[in-house]
Coordinates of C-alpha atoms in Angstrom, one line a residue:
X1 CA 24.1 -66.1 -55.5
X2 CA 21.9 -68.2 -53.2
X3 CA 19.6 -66.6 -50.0
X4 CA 21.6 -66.4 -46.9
X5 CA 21.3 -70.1 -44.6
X6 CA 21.1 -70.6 -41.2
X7 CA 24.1 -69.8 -39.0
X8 CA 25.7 -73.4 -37.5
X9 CA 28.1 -73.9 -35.2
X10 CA 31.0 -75.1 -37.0
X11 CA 34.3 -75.7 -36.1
X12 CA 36.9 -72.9 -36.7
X13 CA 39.6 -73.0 -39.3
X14 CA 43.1 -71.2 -39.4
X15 CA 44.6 -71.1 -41.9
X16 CA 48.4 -70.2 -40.7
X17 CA 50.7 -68.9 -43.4
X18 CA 54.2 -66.7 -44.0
X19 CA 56.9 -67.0 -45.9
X20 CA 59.9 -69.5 -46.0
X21 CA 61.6 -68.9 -42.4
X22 CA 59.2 -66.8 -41.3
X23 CA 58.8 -68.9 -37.7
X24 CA 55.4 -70.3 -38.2
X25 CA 56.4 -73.3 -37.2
X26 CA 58.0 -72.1 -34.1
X27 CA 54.9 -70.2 -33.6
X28 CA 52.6 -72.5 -33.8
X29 CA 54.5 -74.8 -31.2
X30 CA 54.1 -71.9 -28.2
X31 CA 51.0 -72.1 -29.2
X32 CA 50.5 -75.9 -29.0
X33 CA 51.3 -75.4 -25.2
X34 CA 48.5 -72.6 -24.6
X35 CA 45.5 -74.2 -22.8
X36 CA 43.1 -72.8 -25.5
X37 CA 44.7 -74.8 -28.1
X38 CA 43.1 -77.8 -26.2
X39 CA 41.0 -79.9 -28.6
X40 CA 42.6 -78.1 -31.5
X41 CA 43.8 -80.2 -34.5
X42 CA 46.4 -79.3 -36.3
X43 CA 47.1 -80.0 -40.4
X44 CA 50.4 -79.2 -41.5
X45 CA 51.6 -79.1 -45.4
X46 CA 55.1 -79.9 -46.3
X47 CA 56.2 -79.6 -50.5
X48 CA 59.1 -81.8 -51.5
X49 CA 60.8 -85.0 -50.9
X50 CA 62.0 -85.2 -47.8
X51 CA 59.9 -83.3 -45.4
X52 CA 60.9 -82.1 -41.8
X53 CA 58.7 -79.6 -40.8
X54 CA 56.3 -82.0 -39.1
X55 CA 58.7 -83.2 -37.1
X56 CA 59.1 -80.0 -35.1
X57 CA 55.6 -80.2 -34.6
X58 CA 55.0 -80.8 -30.8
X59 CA 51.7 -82.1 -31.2
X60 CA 49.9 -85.1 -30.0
X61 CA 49.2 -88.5 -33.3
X62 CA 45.5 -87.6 -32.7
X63 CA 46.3 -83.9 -32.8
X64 CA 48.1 -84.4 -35.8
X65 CA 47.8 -84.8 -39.7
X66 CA 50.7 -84.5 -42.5
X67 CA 49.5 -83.3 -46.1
X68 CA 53.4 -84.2 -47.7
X69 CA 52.0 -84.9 -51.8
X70 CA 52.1 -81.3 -52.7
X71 CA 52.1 -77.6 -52.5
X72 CA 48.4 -77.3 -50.4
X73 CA 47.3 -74.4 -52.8
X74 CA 47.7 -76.8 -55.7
X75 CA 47.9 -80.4 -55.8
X76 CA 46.4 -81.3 -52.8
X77 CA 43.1 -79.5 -52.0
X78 CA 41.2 -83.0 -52.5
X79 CA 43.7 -84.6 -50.0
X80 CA 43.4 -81.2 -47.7
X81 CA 38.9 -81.5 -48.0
X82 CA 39.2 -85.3 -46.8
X83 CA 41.4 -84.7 -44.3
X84 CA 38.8 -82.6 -42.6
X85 CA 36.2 -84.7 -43.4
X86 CA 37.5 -87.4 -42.1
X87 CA 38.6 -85.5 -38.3
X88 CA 35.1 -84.1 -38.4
X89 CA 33.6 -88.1 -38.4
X90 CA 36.1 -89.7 -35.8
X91 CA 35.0 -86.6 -33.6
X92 CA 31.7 -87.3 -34.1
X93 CA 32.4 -91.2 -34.0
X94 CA 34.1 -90.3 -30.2
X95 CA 37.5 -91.5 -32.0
X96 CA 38.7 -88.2 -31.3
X97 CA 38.3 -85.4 -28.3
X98 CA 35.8 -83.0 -29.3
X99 CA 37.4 -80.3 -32.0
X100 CA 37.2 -76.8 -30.6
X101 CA 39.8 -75.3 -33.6
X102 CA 41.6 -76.5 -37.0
X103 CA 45.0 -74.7 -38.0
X104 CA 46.2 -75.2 -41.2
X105 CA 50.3 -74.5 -41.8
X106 CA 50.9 -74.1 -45.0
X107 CA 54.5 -74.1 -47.0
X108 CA 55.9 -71.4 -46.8
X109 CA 55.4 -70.7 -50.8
X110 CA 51.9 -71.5 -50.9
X111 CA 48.9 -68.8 -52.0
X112 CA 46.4 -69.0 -49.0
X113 CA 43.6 -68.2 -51.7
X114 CA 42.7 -71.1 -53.0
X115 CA 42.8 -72.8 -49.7
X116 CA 40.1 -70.2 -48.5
X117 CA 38.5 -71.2 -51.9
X118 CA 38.4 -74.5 -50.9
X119 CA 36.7 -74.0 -47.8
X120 CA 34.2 -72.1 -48.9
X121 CA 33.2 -73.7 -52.2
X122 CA 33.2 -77.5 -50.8
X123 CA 29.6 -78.0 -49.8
X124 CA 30.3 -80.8 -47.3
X125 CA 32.0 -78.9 -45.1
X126 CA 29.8 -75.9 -44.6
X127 CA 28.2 -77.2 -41.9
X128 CA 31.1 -78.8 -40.0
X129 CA 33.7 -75.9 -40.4
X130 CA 33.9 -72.0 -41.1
X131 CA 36.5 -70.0 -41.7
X132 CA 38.0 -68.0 -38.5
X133 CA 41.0 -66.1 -40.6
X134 CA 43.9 -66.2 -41.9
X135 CA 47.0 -65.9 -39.6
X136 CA 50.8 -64.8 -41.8
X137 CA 53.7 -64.3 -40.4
X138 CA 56.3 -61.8 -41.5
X139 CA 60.2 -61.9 -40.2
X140 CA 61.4 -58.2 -39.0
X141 CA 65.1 -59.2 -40.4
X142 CA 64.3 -60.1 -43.9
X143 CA 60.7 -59.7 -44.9
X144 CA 61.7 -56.4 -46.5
X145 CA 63.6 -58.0 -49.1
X146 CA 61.3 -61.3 -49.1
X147 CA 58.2 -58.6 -49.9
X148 CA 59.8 -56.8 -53.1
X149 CA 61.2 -60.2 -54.3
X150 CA 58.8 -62.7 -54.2
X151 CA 55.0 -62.3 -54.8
X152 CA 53.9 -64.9 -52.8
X153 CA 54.4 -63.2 -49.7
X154 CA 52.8 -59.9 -51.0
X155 CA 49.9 -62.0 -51.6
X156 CA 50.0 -64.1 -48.3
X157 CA 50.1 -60.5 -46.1
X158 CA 47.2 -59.4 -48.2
X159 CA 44.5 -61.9 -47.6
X160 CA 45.8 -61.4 -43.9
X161 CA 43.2 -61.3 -41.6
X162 CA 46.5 -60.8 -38.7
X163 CA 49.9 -60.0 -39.5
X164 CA 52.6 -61.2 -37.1
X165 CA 56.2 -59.6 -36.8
X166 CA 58.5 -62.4 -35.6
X167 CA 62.1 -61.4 -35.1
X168 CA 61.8 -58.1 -34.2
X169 CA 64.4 -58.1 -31.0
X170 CA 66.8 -58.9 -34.1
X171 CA 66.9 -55.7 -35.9
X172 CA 66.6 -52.0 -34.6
X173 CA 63.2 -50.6 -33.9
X174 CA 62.8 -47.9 -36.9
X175 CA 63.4 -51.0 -38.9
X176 CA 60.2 -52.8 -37.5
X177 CA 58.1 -49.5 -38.4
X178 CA 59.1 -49.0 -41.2
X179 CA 57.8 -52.8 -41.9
X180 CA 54.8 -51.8 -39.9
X181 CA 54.3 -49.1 -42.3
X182 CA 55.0 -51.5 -45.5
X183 CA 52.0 -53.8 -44.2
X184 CA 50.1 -51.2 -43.6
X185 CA 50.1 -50.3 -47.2
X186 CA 49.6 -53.9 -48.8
X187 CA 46.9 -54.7 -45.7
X188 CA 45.2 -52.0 -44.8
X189 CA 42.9 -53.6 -42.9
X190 CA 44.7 -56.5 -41.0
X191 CA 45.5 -56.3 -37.6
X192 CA 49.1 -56.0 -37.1
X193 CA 51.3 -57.5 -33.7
X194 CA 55.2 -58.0 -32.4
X195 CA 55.0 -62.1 -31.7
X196 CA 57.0 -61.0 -28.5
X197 CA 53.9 -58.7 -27.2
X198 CA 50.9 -60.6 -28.3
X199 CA 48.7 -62.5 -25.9
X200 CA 49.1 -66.0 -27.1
X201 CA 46.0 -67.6 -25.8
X202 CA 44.2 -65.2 -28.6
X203 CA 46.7 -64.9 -31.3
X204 CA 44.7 -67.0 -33.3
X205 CA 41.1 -65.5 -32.9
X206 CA 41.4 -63.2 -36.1
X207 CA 37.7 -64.0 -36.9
X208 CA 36.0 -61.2 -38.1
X209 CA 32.8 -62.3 -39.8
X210 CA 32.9 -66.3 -40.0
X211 CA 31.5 -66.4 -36.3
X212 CA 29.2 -63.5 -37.6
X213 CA 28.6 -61.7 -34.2
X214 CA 27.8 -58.0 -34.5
X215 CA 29.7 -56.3 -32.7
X216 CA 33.2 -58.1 -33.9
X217 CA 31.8 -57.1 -37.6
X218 CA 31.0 -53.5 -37.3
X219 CA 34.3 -53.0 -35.8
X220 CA 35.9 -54.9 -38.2
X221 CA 33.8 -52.6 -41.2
X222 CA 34.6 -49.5 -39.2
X223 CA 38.4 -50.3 -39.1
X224 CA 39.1 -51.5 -42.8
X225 CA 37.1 -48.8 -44.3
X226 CA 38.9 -46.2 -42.5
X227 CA 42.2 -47.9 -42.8
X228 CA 41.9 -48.2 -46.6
X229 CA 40.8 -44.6 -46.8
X230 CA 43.9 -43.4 -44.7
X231 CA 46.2 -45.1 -47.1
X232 CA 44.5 -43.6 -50.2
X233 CA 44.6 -40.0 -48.8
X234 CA 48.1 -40.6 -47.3
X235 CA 49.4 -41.8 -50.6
X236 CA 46.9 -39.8 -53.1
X237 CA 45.8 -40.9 -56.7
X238 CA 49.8 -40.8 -57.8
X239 CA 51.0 -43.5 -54.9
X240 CA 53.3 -45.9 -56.4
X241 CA 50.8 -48.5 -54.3
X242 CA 47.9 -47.2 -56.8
X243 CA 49.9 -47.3 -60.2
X244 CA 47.3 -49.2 -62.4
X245 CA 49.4 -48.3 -65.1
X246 CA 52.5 -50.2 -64.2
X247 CA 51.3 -52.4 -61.2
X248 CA 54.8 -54.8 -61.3
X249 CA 57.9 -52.5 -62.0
X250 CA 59.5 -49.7 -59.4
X251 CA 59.7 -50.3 -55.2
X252 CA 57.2 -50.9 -53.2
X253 CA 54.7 -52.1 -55.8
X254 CA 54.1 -54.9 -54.3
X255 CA 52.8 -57.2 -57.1
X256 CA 49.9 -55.3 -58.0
X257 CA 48.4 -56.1 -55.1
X258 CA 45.6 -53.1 -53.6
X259 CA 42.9 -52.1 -51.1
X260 CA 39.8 -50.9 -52.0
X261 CA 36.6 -49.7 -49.6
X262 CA 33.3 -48.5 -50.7
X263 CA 30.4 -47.4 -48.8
X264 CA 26.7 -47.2 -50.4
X265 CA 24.3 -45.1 -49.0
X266 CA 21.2 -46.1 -49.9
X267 CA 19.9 -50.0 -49.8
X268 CA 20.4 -52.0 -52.8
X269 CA 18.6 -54.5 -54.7
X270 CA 19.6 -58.1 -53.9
X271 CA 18.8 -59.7 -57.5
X272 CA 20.6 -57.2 -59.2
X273 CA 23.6 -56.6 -56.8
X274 CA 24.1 -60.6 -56.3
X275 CA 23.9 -60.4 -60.4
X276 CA 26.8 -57.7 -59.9
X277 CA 28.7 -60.1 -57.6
X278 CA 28.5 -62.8 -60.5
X279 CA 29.8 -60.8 -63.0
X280 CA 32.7 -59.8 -61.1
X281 CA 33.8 -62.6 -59.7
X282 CA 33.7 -64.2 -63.3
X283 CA 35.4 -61.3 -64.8
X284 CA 38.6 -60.6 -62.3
X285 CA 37.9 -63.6 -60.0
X286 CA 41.4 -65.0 -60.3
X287 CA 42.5 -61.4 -59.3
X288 CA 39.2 -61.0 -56.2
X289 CA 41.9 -61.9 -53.9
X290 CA 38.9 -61.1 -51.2
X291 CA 36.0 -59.6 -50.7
X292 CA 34.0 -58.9 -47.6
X293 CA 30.6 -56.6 -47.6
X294 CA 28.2 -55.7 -45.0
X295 CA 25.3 -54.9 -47.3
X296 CA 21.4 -53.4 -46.5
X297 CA 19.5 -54.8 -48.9
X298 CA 16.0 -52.9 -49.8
X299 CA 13.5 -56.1 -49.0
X300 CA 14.8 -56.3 -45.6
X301 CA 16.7 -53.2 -44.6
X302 CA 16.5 -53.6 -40.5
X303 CA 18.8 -57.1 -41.1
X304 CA 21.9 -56.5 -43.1
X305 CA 24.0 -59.9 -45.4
X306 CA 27.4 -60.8 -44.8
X307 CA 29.2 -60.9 -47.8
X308 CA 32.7 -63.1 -47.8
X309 CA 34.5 -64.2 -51.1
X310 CA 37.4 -65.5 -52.2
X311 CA 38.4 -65.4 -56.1
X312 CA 35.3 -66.7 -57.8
X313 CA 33.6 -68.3 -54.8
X314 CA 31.3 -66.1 -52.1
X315 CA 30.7 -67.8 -49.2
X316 CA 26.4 -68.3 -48.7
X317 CA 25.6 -64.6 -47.0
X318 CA 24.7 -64.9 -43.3
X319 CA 21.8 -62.3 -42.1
X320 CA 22.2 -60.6 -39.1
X321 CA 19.4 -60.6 -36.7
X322 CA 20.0 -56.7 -36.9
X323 CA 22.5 -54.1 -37.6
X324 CA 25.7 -54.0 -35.5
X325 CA 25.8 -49.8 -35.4
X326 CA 23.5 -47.0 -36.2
X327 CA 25.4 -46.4 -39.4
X328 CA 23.1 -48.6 -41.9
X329 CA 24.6 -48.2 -44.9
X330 CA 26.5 -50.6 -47.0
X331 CA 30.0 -51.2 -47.1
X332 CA 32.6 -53.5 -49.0
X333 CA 36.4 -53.9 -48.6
X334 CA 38.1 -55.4 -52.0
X335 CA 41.9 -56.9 -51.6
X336 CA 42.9 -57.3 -55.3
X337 CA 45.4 -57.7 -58.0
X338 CA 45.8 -55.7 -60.9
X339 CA 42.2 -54.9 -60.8
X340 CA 41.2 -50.9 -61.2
X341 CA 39.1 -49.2 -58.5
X342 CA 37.2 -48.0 -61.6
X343 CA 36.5 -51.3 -63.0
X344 CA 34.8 -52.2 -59.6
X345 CA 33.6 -48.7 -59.6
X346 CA 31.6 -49.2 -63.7
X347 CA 30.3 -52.8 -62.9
X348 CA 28.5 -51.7 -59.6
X349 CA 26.7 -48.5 -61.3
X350 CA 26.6 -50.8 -64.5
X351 CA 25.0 -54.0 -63.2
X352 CA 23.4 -53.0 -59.4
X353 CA 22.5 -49.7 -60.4
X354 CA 24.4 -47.7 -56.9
X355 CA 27.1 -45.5 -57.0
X356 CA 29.5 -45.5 -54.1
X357 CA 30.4 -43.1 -51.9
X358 CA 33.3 -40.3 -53.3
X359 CA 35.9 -40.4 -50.0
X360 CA 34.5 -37.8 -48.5
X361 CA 31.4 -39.2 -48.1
X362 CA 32.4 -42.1 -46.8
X363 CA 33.7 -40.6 -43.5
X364 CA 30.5 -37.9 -43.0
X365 CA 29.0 -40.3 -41.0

């Protein structure tokens, strides 16, 4: 784990994902139309032999690029770097209008990890992009069913960054809480809207630390700590969401997938806890589904590091130019798979030498 670089001003990426149906590309033609989307470019994966999808798409040949070799999350993550490469030159070149956003569709079966992965782990784009969330799409009539059936949609709500009900004038309104309260328990932390109430101008500004500005990341901490925590307490150590025991069988499961938020009270040591970091990633990374940290670090504890990682990959930490609240103390929200809260728990007092904070603690402050 390097020292934290310079903060750029890279273009932001979306990545746009949901399950088969789900109406992402409906979606994202409302908000093809929105002024804000002006100078955005838009990449859109289709998987199989005859694709259609892109032709939906009411967006502009320059606007426009078709990844149709493969699932993105697989087979075409080379095709899917030099894609953006190559927008990033003709912008530069003048070719193309000036690039104020990328949004990525995906399949509708594809794992938005690896594409996060991508983007983080290929050097030559660190200084032309940076990731500004991930966007999923859930249908109120059947993403019940679609959650306890297939785990690709567990996982594609739980690297959500925003979660957006579509459908929901199609099925009564206890029906849309209780998928409310469903998301809530596999995403915590993601912000959660009815497509027919959002402001669609924003729906795609779910950044909350690539553009690293303070006061977006303290609220973001603030909320996912406490939002995890609510869940735990709500459900207790016996929830059928925490069985570590028997992560895939019995409702509601959802694939293993969990939460977890821990706060550190007193500044930690950046050789050992990046060591830490390491270890983890190599040990469970295929299960990190993310990580993001806020973390005071003893040789400079009046400018905290941005942690964000994504299976075995951590993006370079940014440094703040100070911290975004008065509450200074560390804090790190895990989305995983099968991974124990007490494996985290033994690595972090094993390797960086810190305890975290018992639940209690963690809301003192």
């Amino acid at each position: 784990m390097s020292e934290p670089d310079p903060v750029g001003k890279p273009v932001p990426v979306t990545i746009l994902t949901g399950f088969l149906g789900s109406g992402k590309t409906t979606l994202l033609n409302r908000l093809l139309k929105q002024p804000s989307m002006a100078g955005a470019a838009v990449i859109v994966n289709e998987f199989g032999e005859i694709g259609l999808d892109h032709l939906l798409i009411e967006a502009s040949e320059e606007q426009f690029q078709l990844l149709d070799n493969g699932c993105i999350c697989c087979t075409v993550r080379g095709d899917l770097v030099e894609t953006l490469k190559t927008l990033h030159r003709r912008a530069v070149d003048g070719e193309l209008p000036e690039l104020s956003r990328v949004v990525i569709e995906t399949t509708g079966l594809a794992d938005p990890a690896p594409i996060l992965h991508t983007l983080i782990a290929e050097q030559d784009l660190a200084s032309c992009y940076r990731i500004a969330g991930v966007v999923t799409t859930v249908d109120a009539v059947n993403g019940p069913a679609t959650l306890e059936r297939h785990a690709e949609a567990a996982k594609q709500v739980a690297v959500a960054d925003r979660l957006i009900i579509t459908k929901a004038d199609l099925v009564d309104g206890w029906k849309v809480d209780a998928l409310q309260h469903r998301l809530a328990t596999l995403a915590p932390a993601a912000e959660r809207c009815l497509v027919a109430d959002a402001a669609l101008e924003t729906l795609l500004d779910a950044e909350t630390l690539g553009d690293a500005r303070a006061d977006r990341i303290a609220a973001w901490f603030d909320k996912a700590v406490q939002s995890v925590h609510d869940h735990e307490h709500e459900c207790g150590p016996h929830c059928e969401h925490h069985d570590h025991d028997h992560p895939h069988h019995g409702h509601g499961q959802h694939h293993g997938i969990q939460s977890y938020s821990f706060v550190i009270d007193r500044p930690v040591e950046w050789t050992t806890f990046a060591t830490w970091l390491d270890y983890i990633a190599a040990l469970k990374g295929e299960d990190l589904l993310r990580l993001k940290g806020l973390v005071c670090v003893a040789d400079d504890i009046d400018r905290p590091l941005v942690l964000h990682g994504v299976q075995h990959v951590f993006h370079p930490p940014t440094r703040l130019d100070a911290w975004p609240s008065p509450d200074r103390r560390t804090r790190l929200v895990f989305i995983v798979r099968d991974i124990a809260r007490e494996t985290i728990e033994r690595t972090l007092a094993k390797f960086a030498g810190v305890r975290p904070a018992q639940a209690s603690e963690r809301h003192a402050a």
